[in-house]
mmCIF file of C-alpha atoms in Angstrom:
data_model
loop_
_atom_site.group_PDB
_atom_site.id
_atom_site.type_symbol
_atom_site.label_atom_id
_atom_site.label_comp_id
_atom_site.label_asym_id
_atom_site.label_seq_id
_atom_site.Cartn_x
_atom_site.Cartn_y
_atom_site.Cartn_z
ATOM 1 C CA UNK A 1069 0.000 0.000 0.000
ATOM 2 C CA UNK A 1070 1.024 3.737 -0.446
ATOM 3 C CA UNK A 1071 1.293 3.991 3.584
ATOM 4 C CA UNK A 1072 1.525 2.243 6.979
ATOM 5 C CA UNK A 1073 -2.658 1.432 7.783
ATOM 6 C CA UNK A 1074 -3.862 0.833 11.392
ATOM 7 C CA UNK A 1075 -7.143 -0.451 12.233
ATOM 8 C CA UNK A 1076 -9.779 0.007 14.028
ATOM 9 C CA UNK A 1077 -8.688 3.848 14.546
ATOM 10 C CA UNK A 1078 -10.644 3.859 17.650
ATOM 11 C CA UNK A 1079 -11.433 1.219 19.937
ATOM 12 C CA UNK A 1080 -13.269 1.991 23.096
ATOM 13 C CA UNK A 1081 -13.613 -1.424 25.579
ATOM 14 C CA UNK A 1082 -14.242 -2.515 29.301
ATOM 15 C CA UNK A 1083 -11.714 -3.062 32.120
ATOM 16 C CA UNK A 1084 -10.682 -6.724 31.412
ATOM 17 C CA UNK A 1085 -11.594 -7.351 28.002
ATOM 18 C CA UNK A 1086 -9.307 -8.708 25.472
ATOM 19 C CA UNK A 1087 -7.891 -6.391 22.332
ATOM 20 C CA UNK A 1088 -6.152 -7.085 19.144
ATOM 21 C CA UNK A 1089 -4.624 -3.773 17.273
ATOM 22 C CA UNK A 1090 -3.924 -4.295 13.624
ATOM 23 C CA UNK A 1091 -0.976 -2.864 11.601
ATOM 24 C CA UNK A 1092 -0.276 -3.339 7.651
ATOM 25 C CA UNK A 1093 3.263 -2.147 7.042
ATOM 26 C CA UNK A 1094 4.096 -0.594 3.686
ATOM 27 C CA UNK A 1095 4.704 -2.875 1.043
ATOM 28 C CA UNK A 1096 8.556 -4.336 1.274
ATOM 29 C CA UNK A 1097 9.303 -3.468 4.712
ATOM 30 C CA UNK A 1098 10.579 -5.958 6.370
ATOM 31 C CA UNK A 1099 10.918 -4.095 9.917
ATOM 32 C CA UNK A 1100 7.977 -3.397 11.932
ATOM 33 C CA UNK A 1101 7.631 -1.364 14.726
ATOM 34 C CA UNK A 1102 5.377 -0.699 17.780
ATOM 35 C CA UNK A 1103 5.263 2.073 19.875
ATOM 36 C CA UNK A 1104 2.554 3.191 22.460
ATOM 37 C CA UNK A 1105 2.106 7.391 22.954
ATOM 38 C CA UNK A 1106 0.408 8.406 26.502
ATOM 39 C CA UNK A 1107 -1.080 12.080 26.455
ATOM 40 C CA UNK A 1108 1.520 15.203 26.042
ATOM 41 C CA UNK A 1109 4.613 12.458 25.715
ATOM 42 C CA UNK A 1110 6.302 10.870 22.450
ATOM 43 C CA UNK A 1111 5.324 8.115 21.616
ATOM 44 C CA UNK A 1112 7.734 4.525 23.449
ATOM 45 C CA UNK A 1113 8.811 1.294 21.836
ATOM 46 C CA UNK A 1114 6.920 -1.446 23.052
ATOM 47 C CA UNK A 1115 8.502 -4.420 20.474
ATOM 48 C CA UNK A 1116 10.349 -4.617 17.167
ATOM 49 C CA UNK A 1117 9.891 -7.147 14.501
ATOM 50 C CA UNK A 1118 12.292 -7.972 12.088
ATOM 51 C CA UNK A 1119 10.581 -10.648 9.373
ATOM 52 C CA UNK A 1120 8.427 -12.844 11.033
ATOM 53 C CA UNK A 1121 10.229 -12.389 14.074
ATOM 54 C CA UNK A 1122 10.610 -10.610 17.605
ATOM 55 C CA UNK A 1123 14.210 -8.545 17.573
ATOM 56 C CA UNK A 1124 13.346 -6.984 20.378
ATOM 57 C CA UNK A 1125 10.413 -7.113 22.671
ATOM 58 C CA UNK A 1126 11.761 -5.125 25.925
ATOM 59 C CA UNK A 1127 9.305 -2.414 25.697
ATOM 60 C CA UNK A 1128 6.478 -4.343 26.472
ATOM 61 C CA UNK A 1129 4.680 -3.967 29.893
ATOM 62 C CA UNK A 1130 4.009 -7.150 31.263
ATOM 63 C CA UNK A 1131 2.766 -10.742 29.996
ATOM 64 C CA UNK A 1132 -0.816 -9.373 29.078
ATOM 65 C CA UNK A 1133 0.803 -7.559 25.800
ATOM 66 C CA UNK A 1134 1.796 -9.634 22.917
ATOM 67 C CA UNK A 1135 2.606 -9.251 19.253
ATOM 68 C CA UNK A 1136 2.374 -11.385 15.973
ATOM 69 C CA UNK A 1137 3.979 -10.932 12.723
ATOM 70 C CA UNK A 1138 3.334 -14.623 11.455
ATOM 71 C CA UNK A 1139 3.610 -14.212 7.947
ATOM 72 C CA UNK A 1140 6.324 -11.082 7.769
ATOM 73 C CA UNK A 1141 3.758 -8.425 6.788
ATOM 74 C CA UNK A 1142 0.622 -7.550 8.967
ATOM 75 C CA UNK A 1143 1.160 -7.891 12.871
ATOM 76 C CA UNK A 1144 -1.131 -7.914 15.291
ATOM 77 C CA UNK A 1145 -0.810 -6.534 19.241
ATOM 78 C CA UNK A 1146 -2.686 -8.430 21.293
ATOM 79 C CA UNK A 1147 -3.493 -7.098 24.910
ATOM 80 C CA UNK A 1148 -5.234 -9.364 27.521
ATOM 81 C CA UNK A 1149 -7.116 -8.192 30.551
ATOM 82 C CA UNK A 1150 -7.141 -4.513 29.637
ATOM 83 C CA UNK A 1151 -6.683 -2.078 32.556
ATOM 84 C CA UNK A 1152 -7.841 1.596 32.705
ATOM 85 C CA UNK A 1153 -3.809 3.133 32.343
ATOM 86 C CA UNK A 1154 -3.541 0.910 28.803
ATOM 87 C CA UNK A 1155 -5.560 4.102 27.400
ATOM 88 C CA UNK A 1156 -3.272 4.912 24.955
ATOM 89 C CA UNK A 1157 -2.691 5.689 21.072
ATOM 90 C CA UNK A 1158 -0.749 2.964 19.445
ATOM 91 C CA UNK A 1159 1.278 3.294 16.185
ATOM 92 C CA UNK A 1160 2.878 1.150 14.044
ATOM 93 C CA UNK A 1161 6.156 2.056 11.739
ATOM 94 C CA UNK A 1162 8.050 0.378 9.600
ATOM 95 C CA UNK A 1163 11.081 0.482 7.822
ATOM 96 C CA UNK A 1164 13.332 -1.204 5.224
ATOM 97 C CA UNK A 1165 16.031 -3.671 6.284
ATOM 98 C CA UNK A 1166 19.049 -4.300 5.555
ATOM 99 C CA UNK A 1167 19.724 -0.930 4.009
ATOM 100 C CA UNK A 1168 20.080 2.584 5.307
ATOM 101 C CA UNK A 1169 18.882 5.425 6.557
ATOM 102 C CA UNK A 1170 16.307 3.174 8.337
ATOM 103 C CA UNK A 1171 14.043 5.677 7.747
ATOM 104 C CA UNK A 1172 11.016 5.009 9.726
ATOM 105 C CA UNK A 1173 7.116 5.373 8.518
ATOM 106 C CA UNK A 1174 4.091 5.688 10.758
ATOM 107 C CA UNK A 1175 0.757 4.865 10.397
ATOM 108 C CA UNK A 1176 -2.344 7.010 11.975
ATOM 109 C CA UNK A 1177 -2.441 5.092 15.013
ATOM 110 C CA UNK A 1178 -5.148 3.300 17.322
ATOM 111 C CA UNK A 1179 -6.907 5.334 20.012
ATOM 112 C CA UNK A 1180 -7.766 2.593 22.887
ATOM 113 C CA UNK A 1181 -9.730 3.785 25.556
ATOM 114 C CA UNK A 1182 -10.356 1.244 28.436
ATOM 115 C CA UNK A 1183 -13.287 1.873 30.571
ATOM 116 C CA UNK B 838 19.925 4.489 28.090
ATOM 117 C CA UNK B 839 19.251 7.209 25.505
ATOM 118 C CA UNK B 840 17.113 10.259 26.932
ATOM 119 C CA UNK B 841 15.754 13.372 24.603
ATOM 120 C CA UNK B 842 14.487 17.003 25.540
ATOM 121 C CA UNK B 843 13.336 18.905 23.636
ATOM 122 C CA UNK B 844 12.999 22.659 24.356
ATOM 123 C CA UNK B 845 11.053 24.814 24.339
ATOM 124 C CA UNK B 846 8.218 22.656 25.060
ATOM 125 C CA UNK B 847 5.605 24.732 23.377
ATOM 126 C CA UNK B 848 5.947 28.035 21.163
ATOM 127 C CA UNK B 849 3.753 30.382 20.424
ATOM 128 C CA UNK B 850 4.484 33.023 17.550
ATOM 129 C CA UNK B 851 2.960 35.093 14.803
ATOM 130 C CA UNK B 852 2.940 34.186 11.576
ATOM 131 C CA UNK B 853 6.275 34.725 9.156
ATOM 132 C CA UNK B 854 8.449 34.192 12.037
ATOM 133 C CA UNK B 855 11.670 31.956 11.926
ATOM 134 C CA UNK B 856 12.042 29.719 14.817
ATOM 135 C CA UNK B 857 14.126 27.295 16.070
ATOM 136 C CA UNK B 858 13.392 23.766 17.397
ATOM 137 C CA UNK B 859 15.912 22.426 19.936
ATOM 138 C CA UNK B 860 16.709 18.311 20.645
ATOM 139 C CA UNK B 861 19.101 17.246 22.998
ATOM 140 C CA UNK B 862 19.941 13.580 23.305
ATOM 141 C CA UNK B 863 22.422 11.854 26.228
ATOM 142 C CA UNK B 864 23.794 9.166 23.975
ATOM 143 C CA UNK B 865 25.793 10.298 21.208
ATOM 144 C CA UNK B 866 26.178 6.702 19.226
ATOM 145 C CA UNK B 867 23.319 7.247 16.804
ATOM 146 C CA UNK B 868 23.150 6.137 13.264
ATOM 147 C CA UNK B 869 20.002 8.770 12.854
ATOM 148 C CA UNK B 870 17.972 11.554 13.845
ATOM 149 C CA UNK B 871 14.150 12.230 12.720
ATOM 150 C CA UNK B 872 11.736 15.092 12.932
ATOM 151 C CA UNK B 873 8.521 14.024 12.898
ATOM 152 C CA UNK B 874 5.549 15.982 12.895
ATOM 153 C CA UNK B 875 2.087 15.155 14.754
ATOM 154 C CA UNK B 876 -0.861 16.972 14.111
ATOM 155 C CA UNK B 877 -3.928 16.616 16.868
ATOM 156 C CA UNK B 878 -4.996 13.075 17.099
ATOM 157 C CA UNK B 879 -3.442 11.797 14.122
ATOM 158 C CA UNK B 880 -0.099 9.795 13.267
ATOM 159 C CA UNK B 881 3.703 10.794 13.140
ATOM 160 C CA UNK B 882 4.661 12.157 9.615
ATOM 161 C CA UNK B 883 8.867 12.238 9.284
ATOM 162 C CA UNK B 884 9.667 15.769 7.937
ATOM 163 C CA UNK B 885 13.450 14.907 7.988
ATOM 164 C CA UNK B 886 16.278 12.118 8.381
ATOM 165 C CA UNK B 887 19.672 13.799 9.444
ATOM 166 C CA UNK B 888 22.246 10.316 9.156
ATOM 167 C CA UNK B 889 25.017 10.522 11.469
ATOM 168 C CA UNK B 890 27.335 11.252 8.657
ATOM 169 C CA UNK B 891 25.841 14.505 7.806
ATOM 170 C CA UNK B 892 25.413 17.624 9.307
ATOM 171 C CA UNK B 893 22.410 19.264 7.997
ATOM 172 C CA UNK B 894 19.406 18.379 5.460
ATOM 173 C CA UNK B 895 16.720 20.276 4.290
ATOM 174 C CA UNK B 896 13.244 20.334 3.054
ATOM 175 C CA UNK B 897 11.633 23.832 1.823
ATOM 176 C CA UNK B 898 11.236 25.926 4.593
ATOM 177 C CA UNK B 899 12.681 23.603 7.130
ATOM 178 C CA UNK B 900 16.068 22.929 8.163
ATOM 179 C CA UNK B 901 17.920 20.309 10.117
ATOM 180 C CA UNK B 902 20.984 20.216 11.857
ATOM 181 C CA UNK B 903 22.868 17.846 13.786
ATOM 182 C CA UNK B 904 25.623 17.689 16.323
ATOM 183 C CA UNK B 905 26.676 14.340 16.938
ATOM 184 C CA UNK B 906 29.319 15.155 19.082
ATOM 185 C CA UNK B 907 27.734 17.339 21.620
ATOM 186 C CA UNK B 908 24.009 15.348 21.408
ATOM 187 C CA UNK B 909 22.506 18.260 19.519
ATOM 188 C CA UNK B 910 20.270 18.578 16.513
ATOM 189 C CA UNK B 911 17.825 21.626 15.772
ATOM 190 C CA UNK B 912 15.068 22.030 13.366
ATOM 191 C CA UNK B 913 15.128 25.739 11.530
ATOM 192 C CA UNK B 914 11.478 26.824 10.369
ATOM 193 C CA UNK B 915 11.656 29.837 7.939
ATOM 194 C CA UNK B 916 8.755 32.070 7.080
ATOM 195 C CA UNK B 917 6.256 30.202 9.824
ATOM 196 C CA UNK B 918 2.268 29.625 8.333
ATOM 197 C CA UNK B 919 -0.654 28.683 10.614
ATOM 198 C CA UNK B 920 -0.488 25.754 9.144
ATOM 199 C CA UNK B 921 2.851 24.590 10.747
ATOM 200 C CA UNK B 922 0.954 24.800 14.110
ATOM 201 C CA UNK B 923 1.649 21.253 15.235
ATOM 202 C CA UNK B 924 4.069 19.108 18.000
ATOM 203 C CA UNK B 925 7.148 18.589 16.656
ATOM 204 C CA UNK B 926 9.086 15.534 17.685
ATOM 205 C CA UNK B 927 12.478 14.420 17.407
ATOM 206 C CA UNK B 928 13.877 11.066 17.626
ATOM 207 C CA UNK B 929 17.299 9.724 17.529
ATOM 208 C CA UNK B 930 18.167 6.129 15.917
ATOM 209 C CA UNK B 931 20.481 4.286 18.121
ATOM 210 C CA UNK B 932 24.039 2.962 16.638
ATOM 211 C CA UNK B 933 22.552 -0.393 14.963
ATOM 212 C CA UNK B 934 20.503 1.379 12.642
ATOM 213 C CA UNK B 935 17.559 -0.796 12.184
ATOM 214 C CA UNK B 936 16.207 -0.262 15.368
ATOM 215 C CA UNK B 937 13.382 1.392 17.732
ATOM 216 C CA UNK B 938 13.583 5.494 18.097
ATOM 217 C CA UNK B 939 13.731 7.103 21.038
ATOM 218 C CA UNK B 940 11.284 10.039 21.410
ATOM 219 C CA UNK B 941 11.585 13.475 23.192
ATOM 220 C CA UNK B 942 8.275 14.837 24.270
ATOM 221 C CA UNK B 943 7.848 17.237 21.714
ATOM 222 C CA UNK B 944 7.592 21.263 20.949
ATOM 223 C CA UNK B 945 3.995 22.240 20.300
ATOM 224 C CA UNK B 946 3.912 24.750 17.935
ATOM 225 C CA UNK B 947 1.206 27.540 17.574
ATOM 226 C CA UNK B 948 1.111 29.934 14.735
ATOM 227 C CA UNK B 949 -1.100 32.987 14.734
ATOM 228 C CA UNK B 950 -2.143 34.265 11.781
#
């Protein structure tokens, strides 16, 4: 596609409910990034994909976030047993690999609010 | 760990100002440095990549500079619109290239027509 896509763009749900953000990376890019952005901060890594696979997942939480990449392209950020401070945007970048500048691309984000 | 501030953190001016954006980083082993811009509510567009080889790049009214060596880069805005009013957010790429950004907290940016 002509961009990084994120869906839903909003997703409002209950204290304790399970969520699953979506991200389609541009076309080619083998790196995949996800970072979560609180109100009035820039946005933190949460976990970095490379392929089909986890580089790096040191910015997640805890055990109740998890991410998917299982066929190199679209991932998937799965968060059990939301909890009110998970109220966050998410965005997803991505990147080529392998080459520089490593010039990262975001998509619009997802605006979670847990209740 | 890499930190970033960014100062001033929010800016007010009248139109067909220049201004200047100032990013300071505490790790100096980058391979990169973005400016992104975020508009309210929406997604992180990259205005401009600064590799660690270079010293400046720029992009129509905007200008980027970077200095590796004392953890400084600033982002030059000539002939400010209302339509710049935005956060502006920079993020240095640590030495490995490929890898996650590190975020300051951004300049908000009004401009009054």
């Amino acid at each position: 596609g002509a961009g990084v896509s994120q869906t839903p763009s909003n997703k409002v749900t209950e204290k304790g409910k399970y969520v699953e953000l979506r991200c389609d990376p541009i076309s080619g890019h083998t790196a995949l990034y996800w970072y979560r952005q609180s109100l009035g901060q820039g946005p933190e890594f949460l976990i970095y994909f490379q392929g089909t696979g986890a580089a790096d997942d040191s910015g997640l939480p805890n055990d109740r976030f998890f991410a998917v990449r299982p066929e190199g392209s679209v991932s998937t950020l799965k968060i059990q047993r939301t909890e009110r401070g998970d109220s966050a945007v998410y965005l997803c970048a991505s990147s080529l690999l392998g080459q520089g500048p490593y010039e990262q691309f975001f998509g619009p984000g997802t605006r979670l609010t847990v209740l | 760990k890499q930190e970033v501030t960014q100062i001033p953190a929010a800016l007010s001016v009248p139109e067909g100002e220049n201004l200047v954006l100032n990013c300071s980083f505490t790790d100096s082993a980058i391979y990169n440095l973005q400016w992104f811009r975020q508009d309210p509510g929406k997604g992180l567009t990259s205005l401009l990549l600064i590799q660690s080889s270079q010293r400046e790049q720029t992009s129509g009214r905007l200008n980027a500079s970077l200095d590796k060596s004392s953890g400084r880069s600033t982002l030059y805005i000539a002939a400010s619109q209302p339509g710049d009013s935005a956060t502006y957010l920079c993020a240095p790429g640590p030495n490995s290239g490929n890898t996650p950004l590190v975020f300051g907290k951004g300049t908000r940016l009004s401009v009054i027509a």
